Coordinates of C-alpha atoms in Angstrom, one line a residue:
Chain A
X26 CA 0.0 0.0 0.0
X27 CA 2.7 2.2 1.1
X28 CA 4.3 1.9 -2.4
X29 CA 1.3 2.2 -4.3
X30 CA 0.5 6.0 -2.7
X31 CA 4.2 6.7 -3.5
X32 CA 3.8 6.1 -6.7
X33 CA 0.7 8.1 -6.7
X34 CA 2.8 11.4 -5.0
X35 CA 5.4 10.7 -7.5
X36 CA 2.9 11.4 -11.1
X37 CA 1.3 13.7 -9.2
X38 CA 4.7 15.7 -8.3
X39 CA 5.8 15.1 -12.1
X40 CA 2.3 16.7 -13.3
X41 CA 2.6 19.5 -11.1
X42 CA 6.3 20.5 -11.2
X43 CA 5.7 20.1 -15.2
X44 CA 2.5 22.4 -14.9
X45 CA 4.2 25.2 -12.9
X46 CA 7.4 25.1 -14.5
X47 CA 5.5 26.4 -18.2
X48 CA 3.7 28.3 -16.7
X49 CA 6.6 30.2 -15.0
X50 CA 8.8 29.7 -18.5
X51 CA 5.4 31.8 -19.9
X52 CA 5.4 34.1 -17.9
X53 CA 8.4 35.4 -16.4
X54 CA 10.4 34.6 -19.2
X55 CA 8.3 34.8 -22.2
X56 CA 9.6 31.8 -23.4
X57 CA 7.1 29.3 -25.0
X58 CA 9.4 26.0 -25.5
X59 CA 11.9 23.7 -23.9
X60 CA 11.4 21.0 -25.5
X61 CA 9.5 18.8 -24.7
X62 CA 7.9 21.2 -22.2
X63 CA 5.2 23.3 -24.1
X64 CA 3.2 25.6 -22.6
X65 CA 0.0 25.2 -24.6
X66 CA -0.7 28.7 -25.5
X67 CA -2.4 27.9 -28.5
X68 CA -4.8 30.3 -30.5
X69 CA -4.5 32.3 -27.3
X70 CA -4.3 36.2 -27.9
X71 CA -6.9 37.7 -30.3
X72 CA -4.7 39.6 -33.6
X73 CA -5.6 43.3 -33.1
X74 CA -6.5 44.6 -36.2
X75 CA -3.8 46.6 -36.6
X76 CA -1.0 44.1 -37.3
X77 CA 3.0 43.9 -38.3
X78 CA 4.2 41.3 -39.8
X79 CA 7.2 40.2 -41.5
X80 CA 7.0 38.1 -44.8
X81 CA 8.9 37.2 -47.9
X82 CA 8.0 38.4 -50.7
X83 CA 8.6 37.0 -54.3
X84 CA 9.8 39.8 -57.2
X85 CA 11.1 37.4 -59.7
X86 CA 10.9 33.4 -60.0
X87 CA 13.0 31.3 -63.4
X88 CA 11.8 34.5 -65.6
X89 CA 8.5 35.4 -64.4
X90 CA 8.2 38.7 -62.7
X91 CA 5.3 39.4 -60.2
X92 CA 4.5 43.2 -60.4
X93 CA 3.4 43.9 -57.6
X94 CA 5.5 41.1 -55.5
X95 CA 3.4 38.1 -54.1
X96 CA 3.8 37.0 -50.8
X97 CA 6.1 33.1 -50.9
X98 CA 2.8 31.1 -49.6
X99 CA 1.5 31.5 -52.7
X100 CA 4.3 30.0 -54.5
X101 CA 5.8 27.5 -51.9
X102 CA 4.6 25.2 -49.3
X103 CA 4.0 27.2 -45.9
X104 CA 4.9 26.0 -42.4
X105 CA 4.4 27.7 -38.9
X106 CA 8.9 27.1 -38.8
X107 CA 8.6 29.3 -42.3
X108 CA 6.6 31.9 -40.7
X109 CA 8.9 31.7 -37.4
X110 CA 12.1 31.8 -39.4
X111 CA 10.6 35.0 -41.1
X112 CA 10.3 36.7 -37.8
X113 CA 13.1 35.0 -36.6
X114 CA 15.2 37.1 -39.4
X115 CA 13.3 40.3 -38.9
X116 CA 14.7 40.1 -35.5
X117 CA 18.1 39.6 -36.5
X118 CA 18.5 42.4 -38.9
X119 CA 16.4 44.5 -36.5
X120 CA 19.1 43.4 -33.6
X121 CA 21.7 44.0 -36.5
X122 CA 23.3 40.9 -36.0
X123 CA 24.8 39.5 -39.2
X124 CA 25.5 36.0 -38.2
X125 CA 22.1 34.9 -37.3
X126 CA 21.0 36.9 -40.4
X127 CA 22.9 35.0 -42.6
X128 CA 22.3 31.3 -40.8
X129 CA 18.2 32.1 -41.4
X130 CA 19.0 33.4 -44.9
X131 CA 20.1 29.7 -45.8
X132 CA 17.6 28.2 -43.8
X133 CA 14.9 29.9 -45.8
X134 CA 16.7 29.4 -49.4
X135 CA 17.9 25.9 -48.9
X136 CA 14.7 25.0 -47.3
X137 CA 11.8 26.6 -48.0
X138 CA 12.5 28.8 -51.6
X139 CA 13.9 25.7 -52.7
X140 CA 11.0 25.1 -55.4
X141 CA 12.6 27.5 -58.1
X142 CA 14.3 25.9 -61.5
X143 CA 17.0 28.6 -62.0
X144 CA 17.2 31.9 -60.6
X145 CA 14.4 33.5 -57.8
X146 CA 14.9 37.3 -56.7
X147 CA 13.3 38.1 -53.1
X148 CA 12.4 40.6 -50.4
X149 CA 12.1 40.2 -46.8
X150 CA 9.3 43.2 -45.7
X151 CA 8.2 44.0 -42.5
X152 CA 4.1 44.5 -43.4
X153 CA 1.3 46.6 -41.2
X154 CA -1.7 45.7 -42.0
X155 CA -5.6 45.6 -40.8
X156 CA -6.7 42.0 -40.9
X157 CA -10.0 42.3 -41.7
X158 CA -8.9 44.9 -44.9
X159 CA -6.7 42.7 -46.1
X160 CA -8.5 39.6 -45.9
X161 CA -10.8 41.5 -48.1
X162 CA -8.4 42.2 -50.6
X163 CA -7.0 45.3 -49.9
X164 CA -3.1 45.9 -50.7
X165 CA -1.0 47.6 -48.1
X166 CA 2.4 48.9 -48.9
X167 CA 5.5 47.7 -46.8
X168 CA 9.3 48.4 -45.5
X169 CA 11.4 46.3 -47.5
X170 CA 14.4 44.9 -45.5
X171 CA 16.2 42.8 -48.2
X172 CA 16.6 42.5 -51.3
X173 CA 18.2 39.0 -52.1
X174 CA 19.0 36.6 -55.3
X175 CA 19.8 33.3 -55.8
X176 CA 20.5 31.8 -58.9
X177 CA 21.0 28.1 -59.6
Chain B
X15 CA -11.8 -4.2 -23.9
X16 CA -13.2 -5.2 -20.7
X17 CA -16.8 -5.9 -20.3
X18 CA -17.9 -4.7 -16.7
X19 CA -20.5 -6.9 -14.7
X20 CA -22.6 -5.3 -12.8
X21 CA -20.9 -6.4 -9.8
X22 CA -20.0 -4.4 -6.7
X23 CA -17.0 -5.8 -6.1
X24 CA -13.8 -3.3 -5.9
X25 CA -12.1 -6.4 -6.7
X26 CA -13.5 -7.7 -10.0
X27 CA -13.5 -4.0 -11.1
X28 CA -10.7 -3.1 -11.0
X29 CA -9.5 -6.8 -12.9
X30 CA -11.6 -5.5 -15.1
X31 CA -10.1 -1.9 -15.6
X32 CA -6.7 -3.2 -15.5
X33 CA -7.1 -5.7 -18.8
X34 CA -8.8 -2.7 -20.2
X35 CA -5.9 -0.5 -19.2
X36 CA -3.0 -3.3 -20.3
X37 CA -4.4 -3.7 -24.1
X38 CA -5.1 -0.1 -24.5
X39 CA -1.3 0.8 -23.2
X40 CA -0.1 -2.0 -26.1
X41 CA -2.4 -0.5 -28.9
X42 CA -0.6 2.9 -27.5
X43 CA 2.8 1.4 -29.1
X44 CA 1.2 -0.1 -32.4
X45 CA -0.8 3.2 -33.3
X46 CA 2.5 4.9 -32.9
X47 CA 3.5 2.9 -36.7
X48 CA 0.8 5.5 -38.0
X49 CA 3.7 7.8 -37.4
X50 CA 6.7 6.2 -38.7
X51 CA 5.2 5.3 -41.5
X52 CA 5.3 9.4 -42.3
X53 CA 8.7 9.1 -41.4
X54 CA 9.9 6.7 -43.4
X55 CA 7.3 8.9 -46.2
X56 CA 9.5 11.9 -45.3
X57 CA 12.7 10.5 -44.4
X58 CA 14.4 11.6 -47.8
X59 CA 13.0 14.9 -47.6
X60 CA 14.7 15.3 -43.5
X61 CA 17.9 14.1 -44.8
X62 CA 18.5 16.6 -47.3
X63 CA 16.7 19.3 -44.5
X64 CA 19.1 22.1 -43.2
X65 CA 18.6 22.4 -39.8
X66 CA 20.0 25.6 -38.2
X67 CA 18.9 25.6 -34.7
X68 CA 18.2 21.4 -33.7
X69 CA 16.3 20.6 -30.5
X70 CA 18.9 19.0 -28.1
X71 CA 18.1 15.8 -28.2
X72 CA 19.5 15.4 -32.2
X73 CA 21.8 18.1 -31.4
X74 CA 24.8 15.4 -30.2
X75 CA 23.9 13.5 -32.7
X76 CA 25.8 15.8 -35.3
X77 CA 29.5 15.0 -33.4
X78 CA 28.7 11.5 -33.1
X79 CA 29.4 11.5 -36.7
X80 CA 28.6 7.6 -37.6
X81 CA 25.6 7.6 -39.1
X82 CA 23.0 10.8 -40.1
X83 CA 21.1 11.8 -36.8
X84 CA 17.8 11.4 -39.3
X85 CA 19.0 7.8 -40.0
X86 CA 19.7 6.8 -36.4
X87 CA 16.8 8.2 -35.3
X88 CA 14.5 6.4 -37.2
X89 CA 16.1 3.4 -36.7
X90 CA 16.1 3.7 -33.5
X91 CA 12.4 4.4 -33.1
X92 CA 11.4 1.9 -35.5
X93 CA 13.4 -0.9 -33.4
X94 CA 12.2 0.4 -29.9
X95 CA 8.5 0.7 -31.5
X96 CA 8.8 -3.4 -33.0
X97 CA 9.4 -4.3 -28.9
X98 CA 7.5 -2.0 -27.2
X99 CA 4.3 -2.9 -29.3
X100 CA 5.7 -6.7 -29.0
X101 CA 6.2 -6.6 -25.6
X102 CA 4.6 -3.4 -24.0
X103 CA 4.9 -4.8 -20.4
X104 CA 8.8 -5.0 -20.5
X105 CA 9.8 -1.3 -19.1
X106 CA 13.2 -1.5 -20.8
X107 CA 11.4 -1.5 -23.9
X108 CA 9.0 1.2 -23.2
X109 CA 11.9 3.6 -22.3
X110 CA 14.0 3.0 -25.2
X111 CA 10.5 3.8 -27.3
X112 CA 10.4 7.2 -25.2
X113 CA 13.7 7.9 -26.3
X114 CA 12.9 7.1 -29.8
X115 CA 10.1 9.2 -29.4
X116 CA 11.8 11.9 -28.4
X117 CA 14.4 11.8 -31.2
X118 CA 11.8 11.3 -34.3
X119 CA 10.0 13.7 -32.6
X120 CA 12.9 16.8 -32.6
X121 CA 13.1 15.6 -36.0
X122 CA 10.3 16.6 -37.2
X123 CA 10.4 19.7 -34.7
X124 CA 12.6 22.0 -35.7
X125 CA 11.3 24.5 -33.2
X126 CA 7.5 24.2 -32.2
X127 CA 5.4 21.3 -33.7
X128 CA 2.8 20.1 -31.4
X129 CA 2.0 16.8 -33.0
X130 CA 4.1 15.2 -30.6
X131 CA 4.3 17.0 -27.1
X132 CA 1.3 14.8 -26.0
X133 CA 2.4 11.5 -26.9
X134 CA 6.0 11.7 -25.6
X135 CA 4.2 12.9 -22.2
X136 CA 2.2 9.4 -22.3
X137 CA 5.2 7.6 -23.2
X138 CA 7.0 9.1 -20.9
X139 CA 4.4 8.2 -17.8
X140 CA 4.3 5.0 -18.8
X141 CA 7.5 4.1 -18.1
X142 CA 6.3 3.7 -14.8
X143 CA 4.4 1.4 -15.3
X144 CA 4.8 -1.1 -12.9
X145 CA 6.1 -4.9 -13.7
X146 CA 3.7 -7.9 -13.2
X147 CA 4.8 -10.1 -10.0
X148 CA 4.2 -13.9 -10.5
X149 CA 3.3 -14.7 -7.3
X150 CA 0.7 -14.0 -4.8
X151 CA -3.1 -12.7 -5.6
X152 CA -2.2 -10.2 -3.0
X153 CA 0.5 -8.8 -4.6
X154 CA -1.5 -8.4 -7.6
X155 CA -4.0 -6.7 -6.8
X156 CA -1.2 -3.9 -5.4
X157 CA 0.1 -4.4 -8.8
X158 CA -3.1 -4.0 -10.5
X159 CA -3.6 -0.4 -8.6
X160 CA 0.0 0.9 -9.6
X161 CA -1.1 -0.2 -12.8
X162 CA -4.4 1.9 -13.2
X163 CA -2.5 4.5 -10.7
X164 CA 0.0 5.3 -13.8
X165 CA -2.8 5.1 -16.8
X166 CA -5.1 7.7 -14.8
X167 CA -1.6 9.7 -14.3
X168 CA -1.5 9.1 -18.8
X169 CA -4.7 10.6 -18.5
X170 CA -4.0 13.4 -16.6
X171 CA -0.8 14.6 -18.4
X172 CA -3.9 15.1 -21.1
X173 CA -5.5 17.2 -19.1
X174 CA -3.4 19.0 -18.3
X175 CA -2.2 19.9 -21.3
X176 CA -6.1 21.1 -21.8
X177 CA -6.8 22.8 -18.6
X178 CA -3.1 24.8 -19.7
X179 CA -4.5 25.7 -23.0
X180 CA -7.8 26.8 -22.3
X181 CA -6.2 28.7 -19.3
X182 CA -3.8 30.9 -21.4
X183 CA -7.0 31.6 -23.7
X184 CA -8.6 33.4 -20.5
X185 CA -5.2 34.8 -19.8
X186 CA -4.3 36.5 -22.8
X187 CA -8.1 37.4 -23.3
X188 CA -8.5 39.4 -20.2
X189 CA -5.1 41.0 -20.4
X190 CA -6.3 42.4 -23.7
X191 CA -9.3 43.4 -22.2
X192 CA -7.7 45.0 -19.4
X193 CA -5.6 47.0 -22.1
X194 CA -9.0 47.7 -24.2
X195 CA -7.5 45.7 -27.2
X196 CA -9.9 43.4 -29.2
X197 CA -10.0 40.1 -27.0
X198 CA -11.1 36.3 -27.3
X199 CA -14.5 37.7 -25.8
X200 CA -14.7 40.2 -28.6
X201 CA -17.6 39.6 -30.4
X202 CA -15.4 40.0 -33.8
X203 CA -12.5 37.9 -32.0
X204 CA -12.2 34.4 -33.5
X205 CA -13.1 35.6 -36.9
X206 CA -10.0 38.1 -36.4
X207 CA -8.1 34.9 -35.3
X208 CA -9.5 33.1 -38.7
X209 CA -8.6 35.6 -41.1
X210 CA -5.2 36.1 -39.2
X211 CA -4.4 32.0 -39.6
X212 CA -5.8 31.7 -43.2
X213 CA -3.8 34.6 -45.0
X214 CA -0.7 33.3 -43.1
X215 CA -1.0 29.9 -44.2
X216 CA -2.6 31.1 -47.5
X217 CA -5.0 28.1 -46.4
X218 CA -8.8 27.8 -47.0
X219 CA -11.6 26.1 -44.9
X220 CA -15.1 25.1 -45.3
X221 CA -16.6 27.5 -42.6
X222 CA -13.2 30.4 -42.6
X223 CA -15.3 32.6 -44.8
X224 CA -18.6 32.5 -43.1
X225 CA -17.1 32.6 -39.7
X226 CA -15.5 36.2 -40.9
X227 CA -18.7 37.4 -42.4
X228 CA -21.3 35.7 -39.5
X229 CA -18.3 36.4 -36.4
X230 CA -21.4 35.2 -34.4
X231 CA -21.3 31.5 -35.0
X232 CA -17.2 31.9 -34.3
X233 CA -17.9 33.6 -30.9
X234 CA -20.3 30.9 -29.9
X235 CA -17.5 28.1 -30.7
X236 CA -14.7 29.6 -29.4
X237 CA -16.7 30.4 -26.3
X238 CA -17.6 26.9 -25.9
X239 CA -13.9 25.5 -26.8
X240 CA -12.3 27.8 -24.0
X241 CA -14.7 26.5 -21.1
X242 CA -14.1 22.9 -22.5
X243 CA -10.4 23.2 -22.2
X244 CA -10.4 25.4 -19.1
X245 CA -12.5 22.9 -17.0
X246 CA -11.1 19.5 -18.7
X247 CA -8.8 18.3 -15.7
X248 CA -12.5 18.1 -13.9
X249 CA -12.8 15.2 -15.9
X250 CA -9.9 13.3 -13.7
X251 CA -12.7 12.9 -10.8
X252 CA -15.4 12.0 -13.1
X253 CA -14.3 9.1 -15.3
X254 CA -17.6 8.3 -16.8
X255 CA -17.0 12.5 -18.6
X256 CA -14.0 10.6 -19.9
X257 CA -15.7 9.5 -23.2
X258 CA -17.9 12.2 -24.0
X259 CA -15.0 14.8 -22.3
X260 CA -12.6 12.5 -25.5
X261 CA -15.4 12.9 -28.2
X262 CA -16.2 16.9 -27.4
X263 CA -12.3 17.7 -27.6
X264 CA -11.9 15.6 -30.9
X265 CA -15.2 17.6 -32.2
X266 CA -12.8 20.3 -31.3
X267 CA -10.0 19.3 -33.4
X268 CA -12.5 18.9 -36.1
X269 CA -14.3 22.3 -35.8
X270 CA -10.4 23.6 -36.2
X271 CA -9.8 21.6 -39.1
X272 CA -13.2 23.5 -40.6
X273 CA -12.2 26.6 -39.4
X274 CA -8.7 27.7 -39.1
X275 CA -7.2 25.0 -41.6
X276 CA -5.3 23.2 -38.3
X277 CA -5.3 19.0 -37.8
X278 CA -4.4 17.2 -34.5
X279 CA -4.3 13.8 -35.9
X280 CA -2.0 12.4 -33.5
X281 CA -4.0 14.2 -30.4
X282 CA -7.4 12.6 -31.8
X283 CA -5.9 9.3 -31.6
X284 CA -4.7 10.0 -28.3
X285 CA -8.1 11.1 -26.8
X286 CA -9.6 8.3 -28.7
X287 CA -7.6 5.9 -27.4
X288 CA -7.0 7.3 -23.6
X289 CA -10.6 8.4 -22.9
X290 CA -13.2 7.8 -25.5
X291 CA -12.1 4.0 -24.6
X292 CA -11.6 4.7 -20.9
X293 CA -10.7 1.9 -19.0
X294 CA -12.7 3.4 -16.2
X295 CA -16.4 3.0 -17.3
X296 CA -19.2 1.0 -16.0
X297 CA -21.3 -1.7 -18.5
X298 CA -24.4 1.0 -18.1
X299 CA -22.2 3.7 -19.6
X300 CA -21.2 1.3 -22.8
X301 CA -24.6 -0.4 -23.4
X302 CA -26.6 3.0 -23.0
X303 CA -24.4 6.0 -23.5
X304 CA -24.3 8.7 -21.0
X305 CA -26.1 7.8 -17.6
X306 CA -25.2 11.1 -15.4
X307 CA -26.5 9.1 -12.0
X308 CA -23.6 6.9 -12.5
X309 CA -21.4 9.6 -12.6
X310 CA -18.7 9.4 -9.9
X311 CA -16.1 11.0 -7.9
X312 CA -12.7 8.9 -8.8
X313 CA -12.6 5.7 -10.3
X314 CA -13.6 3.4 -7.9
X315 CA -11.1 0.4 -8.3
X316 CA -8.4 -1.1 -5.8
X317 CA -7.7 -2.3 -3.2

């Protein structure tokens, strides 16, 4: 018996000491992984409708030129990692720090703007934007970043 | 699955719950080759994959130098998954298929993915699960309880995972409220969160477009969905909620496959397999659905 309610106080030490320790990695230090701890805040934190947001947008693809630009998730496959690395890069030339710039720069070409045949030009914008607007179509203008090239 | 008797007897209950318990922990190994079968779909595609930033479980993997971390991780999972769904009661076995979890799982990763969080949590309780003694009926029935102990613990990792997500809804939601922002109780609010998913993923959904133009309907759902998730670990002290608490949360998944273009495969299995087929039910519950006067405080089972 004795063991049986240890092992009880032991999953329910695990639980809680798990539990506590996201939600103090949430909230005192903003931090939303260690993996495999996850905090769960998931669809949690309604998008004002006045939003920035950094994207990659496509000028040029093996010959084709897209006047105005098109955003890359309408050429390529799109990820939540895509979108991350995005704002991951955003950051980096924000915090002016070349080295991460340049490590997320191949990430994105190796990985995701991988599905071009020759050459691909490309700008990383930061967007602001209201949701609703431009769910309905409307085209907002944007701060371009970059301007890279990669050719085959 | 068990068939439960009538009976009053603590005893024969919780026999019953425990060979309930024991096959569903097995098919929680052998649904896991749903998953490397992906892998092994994808496995050419991760080999040729830059990763800048690995999780550190693969990260040592790249001085080892012998073989690709993406090869020896799935070897390594596929072999611990053949013994652990062979022979789920050996705990050797079950901890070398948490490992393997864990590494296929960083794989896959990269940063946040949350296809797998839940079932490394399971695998990773049920390690503990406790070894059968061959000798006296005493001693089985102790073993039986450690048994059940561990699979309601399974269940409550769930939970918990849940009760965590529906919390930072409410969180985030009244801080926005506080600083007059729009907010999960905005009337507008999930169809802001629908537009917002569906231009980023340039994705489309059955309902995404009427949920923006009637935000109503959205408001309702997400309503609902955020007390459902808030209040799930309830469900721990009421086990015959457990199937209709599995089958609301999988509706759930569903309703966000319809709205905001986002699966939880793996997590439907999971709550199909850990509480719409709960061990801890009674025969009334199967044969005639829900019977709320036979709900109860704690599964009554053990010694």
């Amino acid at each position: 018996m004795q063991k049986y309610r240890a092992l009880n106080f032991l999953m329910f030490t695990i639980l809680l000491g798990c539990t506590l320790s996201v939600a103090i990695m949430r909230i005192y230090f903003q931090k939303r992984e260690i993996f495999p701890l996850f905090c769960w805040d998931l669809f949690c934190g309604t998008p004002q409708p006045e939003k920035s947001l950094s994207m990659i947008l496509i000028k040029q693809m093996d010959g084709e030129i897209f006047d105005p630009p098109i955003e890359f998730n309408k050429l390529f496959k799109c990820t939540s990692r895509m979108h991350q690395a995005i704002k991951n890069l955003q950051e980096a030339i924000a915090h002016e720090d070349p080295k991460a710039e340049k490590k997320l720069i191949k990430l994105i070409e190796t990985d995701y703007l991988k599905g071009f045949k020759k050459h691909i030009k490309y700008l990383v914008v930061l967007q602001s934007f209201d949701v609703m607007d431009k769910w309905k179509g409307v085209v907002y203008d944007y701060e371009v970043l970059r301007e890279n090239e990669i050719f085959k | 699955m068990s068939i439960f008797t009538n009976t009053s007897s603590p005893f024969v209950r919780q026999k019953q719950a425990y060979e309930s318990a024991k096959l569903l922990v097995q098919l929680f190994y052998v649904c896991q080759f749903y998953f490397l079968n992906q892998g092994f779909y994808e496995w050419m595609g991760l080999r040729e994959r830059t990763v800048v930033d690995p999780l550190w479980p693969v990260k040592w993997m790249s001085y080892a130098g012998l073989l690709k971390p993406v090869d020896f991780a799935i070897i390594f999972y596929t072999l611990s998954l053949i013994f652990s769904s062979l022979y789920s009661s050996v705990r050797l076995f079950r901890l070398l298929n948490f490992v393997g979890l864990l590494l296929f799982a960083s794989l896959h990763s990269g940063k946040i993915n949350h296809t797998w969080h839940a079932w490394i949590y399971v695998s990773f309780i049920f390690i503990f699960l406790p070894d059968e003694p061959k000798k006296k009926s005493n001693e089985k029935r102790l073993y039986r309880q450690k048994y059940l102990s561990v699979f309601l613990a399974a269940q409550a990792s769930i939970l918990v995972i849940y009760t965590l997500a529906g919390f930072w809804k409410y969180y985030d939601a009244f801080y926005q409220l506080a600083n007059g922002q729009v907010n999960a109780f905005s009337f507008k609010g999930f169809a802001y969160q629908v537009a917002d998913r569906l231009m980023q993923t340039n994705s489309t959904s059955l309902l995404g477009s009427y949920i923006i133009d009637h935000p109503w309907l959205g408001w309702l759902m997400f309503q609902g969905a955020m007390l459902l998730e808030l209040t799930s670990i309830a469900v721990l002290w009421f086990p015959s909620l457990q199937p209709l608490w599995g089958l609301s949360m999988i509706c759930m998944h569903l309703g966000s496959v319809l709205t905001v273009s986002v699966r939880f495969s793996s997590n439907i299995i999971l709550l199909g397999l850990l509480f719409v087929s709960s061990p801890f039910l009674t025969k009334r519950f199967k044969r005639l659905g829900i019977h709320f006067k036979k709900v109860r405080c704690t599964p009554k089972i053990g010694v």
